[in-house]
PDB file of C-alpha atoms in Angstrom:
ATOM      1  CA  UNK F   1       7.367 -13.894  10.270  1.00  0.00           C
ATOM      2  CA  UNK F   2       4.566 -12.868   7.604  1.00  0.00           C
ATOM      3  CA  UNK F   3       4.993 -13.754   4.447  1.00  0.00           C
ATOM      4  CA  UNK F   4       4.318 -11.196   1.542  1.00  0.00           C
ATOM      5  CA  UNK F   5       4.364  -9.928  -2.191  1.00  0.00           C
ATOM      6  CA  UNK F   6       7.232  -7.803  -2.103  1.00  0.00           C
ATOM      7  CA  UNK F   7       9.404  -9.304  -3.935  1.00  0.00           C
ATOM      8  CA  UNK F   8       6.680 -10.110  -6.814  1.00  0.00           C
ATOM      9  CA  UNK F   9       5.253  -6.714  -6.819  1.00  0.00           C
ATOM     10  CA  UNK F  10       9.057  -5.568  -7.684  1.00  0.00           C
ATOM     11  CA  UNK F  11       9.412  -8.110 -10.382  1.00  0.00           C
ATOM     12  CA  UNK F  12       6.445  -7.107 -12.121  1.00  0.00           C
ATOM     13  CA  UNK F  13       7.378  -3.862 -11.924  1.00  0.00           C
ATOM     14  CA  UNK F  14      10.590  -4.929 -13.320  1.00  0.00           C
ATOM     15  CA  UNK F  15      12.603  -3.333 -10.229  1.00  0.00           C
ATOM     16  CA  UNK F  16      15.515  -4.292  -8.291  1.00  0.00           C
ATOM     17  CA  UNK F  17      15.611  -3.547  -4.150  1.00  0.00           C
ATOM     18  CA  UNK F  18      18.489  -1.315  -5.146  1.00  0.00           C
ATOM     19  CA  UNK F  19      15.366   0.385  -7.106  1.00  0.00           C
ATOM     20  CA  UNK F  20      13.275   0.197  -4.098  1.00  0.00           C
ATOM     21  CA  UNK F  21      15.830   1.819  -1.584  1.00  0.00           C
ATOM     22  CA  UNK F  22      16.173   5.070  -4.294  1.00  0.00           C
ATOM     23  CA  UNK F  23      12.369   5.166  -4.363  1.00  0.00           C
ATOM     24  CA  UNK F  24      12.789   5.135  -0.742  1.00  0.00           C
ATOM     25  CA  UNK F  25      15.216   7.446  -0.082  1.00  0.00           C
ATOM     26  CA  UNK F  26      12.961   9.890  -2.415  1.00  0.00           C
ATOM     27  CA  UNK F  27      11.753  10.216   1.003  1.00  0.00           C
ATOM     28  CA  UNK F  28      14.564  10.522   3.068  1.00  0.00           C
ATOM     29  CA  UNK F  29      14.055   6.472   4.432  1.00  0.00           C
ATOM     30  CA  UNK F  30      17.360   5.073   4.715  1.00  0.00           C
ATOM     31  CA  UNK F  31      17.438   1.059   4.316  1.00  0.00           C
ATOM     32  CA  UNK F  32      20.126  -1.474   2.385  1.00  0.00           C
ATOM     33  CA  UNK F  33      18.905  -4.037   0.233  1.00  0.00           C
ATOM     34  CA  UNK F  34      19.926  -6.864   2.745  1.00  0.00           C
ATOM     35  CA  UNK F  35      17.397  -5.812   4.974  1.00  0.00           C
ATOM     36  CA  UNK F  36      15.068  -5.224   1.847  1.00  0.00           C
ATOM     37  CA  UNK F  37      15.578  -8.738   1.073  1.00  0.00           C
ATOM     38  CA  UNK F  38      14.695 -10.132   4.705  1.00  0.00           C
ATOM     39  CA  UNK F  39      11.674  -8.084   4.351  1.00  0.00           C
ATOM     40  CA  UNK F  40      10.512  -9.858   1.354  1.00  0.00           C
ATOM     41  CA  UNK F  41      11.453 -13.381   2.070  1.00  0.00           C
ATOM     42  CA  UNK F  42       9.349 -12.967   5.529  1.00  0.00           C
ATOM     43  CA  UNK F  43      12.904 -13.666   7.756  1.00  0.00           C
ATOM     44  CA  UNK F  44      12.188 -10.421   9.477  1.00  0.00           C
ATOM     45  CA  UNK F  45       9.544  -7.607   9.209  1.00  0.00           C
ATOM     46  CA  UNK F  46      10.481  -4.060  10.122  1.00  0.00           C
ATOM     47  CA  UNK F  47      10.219  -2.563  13.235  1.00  0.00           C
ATOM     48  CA  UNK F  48       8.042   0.611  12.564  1.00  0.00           C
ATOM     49  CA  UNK F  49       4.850  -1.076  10.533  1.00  0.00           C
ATOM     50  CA  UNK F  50       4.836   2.137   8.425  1.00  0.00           C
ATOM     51  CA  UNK F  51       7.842   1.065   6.439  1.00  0.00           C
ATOM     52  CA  UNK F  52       5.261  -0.980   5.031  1.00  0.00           C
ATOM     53  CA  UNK F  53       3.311   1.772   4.016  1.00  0.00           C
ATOM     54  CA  UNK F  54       6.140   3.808   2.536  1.00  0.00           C
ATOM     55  CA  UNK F  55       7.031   0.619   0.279  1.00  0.00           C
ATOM     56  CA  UNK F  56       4.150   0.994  -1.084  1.00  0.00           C
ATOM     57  CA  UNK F  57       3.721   4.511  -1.839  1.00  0.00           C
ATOM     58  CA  UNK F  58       6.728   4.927  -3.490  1.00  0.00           C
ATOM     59  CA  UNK F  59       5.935   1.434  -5.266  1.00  0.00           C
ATOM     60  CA  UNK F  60       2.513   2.643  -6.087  1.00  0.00           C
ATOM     61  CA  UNK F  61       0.386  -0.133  -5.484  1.00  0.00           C
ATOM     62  CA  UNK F  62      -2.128  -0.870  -2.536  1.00  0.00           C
ATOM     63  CA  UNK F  63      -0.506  -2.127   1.114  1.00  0.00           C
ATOM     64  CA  UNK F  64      -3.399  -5.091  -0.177  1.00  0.00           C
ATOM     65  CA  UNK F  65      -0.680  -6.034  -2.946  1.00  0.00           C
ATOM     66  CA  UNK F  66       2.171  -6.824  -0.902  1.00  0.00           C
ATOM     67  CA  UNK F  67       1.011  -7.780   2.803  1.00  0.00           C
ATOM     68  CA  UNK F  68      -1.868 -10.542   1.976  1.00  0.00           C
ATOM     69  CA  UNK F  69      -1.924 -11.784   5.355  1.00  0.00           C
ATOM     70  CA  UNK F  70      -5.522 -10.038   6.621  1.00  0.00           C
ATOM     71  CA  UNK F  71      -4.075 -10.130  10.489  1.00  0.00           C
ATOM     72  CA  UNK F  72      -0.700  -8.271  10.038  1.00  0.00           C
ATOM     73  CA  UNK F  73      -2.564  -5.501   7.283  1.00  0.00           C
ATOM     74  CA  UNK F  74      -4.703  -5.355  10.349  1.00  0.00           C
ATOM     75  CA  UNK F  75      -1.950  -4.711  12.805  1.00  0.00           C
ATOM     76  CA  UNK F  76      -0.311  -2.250  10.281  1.00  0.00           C
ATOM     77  CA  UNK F  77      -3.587  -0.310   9.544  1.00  0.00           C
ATOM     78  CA  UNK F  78      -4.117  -0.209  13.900  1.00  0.00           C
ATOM     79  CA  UNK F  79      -0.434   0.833  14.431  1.00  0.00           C
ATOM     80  CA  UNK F  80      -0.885   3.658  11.739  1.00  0.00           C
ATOM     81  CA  UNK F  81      -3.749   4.848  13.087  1.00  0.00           C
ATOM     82  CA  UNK F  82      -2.723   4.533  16.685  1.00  0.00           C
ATOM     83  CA  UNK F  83       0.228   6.118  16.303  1.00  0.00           C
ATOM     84  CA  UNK F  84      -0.476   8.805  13.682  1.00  0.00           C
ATOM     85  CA  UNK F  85       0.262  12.472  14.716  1.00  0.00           C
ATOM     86  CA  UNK F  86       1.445  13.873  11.344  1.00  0.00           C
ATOM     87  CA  UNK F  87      -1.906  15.014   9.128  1.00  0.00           C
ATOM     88  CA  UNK F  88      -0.851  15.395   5.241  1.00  0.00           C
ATOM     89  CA  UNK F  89      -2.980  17.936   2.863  1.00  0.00           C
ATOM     90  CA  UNK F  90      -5.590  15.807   2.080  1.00  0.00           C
ATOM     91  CA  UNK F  91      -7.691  15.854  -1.621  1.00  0.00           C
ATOM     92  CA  UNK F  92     -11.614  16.254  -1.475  1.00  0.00           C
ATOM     93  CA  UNK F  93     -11.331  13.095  -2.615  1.00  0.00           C
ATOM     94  CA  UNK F  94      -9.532  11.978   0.273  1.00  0.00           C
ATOM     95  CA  UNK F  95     -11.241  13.645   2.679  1.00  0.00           C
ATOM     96  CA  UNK F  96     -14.547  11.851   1.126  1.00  0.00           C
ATOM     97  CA  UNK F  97     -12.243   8.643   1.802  1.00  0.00           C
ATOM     98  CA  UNK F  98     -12.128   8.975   4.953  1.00  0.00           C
ATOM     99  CA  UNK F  99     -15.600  10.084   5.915  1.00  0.00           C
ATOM    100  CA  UNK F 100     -16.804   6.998   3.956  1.00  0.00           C
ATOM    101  CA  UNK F 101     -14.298   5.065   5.786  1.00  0.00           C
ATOM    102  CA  UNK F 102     -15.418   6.301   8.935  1.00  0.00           C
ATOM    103  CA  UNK F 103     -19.343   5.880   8.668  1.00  0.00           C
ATOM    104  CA  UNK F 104     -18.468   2.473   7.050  1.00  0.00           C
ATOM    105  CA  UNK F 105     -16.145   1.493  10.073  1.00  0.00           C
ATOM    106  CA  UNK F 106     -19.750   2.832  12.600  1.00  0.00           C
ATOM    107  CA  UNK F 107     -21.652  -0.045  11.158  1.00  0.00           C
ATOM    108  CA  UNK F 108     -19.053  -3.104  11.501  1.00  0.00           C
ATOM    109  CA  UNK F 109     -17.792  -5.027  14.505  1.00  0.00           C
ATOM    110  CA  UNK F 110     -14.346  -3.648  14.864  1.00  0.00           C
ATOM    111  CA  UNK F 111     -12.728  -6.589  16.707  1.00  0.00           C
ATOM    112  CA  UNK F 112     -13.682  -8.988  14.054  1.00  0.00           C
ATOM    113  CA  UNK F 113     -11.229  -9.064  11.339  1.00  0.00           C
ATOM    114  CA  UNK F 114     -13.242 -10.134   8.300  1.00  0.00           C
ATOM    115  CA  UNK F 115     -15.536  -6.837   8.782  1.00  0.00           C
ATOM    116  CA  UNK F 116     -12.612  -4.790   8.831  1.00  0.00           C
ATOM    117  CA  UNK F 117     -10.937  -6.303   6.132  1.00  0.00           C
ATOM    118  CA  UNK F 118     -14.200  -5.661   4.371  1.00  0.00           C
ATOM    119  CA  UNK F 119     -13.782  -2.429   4.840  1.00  0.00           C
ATOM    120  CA  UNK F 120     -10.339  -1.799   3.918  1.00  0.00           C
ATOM    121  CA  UNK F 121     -10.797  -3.479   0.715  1.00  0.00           C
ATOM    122  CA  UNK F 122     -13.878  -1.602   0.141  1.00  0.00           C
ATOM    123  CA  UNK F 123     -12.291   2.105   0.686  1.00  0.00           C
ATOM    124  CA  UNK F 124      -9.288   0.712  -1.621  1.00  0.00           C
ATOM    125  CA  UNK F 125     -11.889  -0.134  -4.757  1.00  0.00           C
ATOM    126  CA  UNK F 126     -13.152   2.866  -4.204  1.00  0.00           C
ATOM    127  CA  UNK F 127      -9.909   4.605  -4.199  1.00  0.00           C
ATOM    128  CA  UNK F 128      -9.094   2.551  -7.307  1.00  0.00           C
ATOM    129  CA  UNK F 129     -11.978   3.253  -9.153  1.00  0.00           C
ATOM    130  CA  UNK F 130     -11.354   7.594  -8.428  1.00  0.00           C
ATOM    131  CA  UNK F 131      -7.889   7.856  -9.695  1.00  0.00           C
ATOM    132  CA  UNK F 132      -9.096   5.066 -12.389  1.00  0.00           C
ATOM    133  CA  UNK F 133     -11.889   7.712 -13.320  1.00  0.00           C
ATOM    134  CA  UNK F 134      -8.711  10.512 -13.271  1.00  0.00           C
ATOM    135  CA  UNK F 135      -6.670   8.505 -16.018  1.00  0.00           C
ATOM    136  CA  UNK F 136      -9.605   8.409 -18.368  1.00  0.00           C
ATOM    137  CA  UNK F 137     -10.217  12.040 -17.849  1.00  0.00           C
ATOM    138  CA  UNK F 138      -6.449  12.762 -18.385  1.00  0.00           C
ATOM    139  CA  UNK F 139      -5.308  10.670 -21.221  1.00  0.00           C
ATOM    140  CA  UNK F 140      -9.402   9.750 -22.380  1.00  0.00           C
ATOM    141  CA  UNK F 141     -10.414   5.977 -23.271  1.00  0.00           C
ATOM    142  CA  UNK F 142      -7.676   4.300 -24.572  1.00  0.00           C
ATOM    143  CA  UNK F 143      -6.358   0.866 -24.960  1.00  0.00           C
ATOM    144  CA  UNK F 144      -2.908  -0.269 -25.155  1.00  0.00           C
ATOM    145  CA  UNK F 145      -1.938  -2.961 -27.012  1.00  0.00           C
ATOM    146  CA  UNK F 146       1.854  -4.619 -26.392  1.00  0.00           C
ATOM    147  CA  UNK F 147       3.926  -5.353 -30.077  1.00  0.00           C
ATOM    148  CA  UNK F 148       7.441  -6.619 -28.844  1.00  0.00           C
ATOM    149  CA  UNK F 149       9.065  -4.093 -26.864  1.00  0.00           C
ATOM    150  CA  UNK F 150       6.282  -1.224 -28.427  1.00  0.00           C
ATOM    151  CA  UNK F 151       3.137  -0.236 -26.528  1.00  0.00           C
ATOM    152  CA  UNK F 152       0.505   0.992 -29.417  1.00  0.00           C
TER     153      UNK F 152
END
């Protein structure tokens, strides 16, 4: 089995798995926190990859954060792709994503795994960086500074 962050992600997030199966069932995925907890020790992985990817979205943080090992990310990221027939409403900024992802993908050797993973990581920092840029254009420059239990 793969080993993964899962279970540190939720801990500094300061959440539970009974957390994680709300979040989840947000979006109608039923799961028990047994199963949860399998997941995260690495005893067993589930059986549609893109359980994965929901933890994540509902966790917000990058697929990157919780599955480290470069060949399963791999095999999620193929599966996904593979076996993706649903097409969400997609942001400009999105669609610029992908189109970046794309021409980036034409120039690497797909079957090796470190220019992939190149990719991937790439597309992500870039993804970072736009809803990064969002923030400061929502809430301007600020800086946060932790007193006890007060943010200031």
């Amino acid at each position: 089995m793969v080993n993964n962050q899962l279970k540190k992600v939720l801990d500094d997030k300061k959440l539970s798995f009974s957390d994680l199966k709300k979040l989840l069932e947000t979006k109608e995925i039923k799961i028990n926190n047994s199963q949860l907890s399998l997941y995260s020790r690495g005893k067993r992985n589930p059986k549609n990859k893109k359980m994965w990817i929901d933890i994540a979205e509902v966790l917000q943080v990058d697929l990157q954060e919780i599955i480290t090992d470069i060949n399963y990310y791999l095999s999620i990221m193929n599966e996904i792709s593979e076996n993706s027939t649903e097409k969400k409403d997609k942001t400009e900024n999105e669609k610029t994503n992908d189109s970046l992802f794309q021409e980036l993908l034409s120039l690497v050797d797909k079957n090796s795994p470190s220019e992939l993973e190149k990719v991937y990581r790439y597309c992500s920092l870039v993804s970072n960086f736009e809803n990064l840029s969002k923030a400061i254009d929502k809430a301007g420059v600020m800086i946060l500074v932790s007193s006890g239990e007060n943010e200031i």
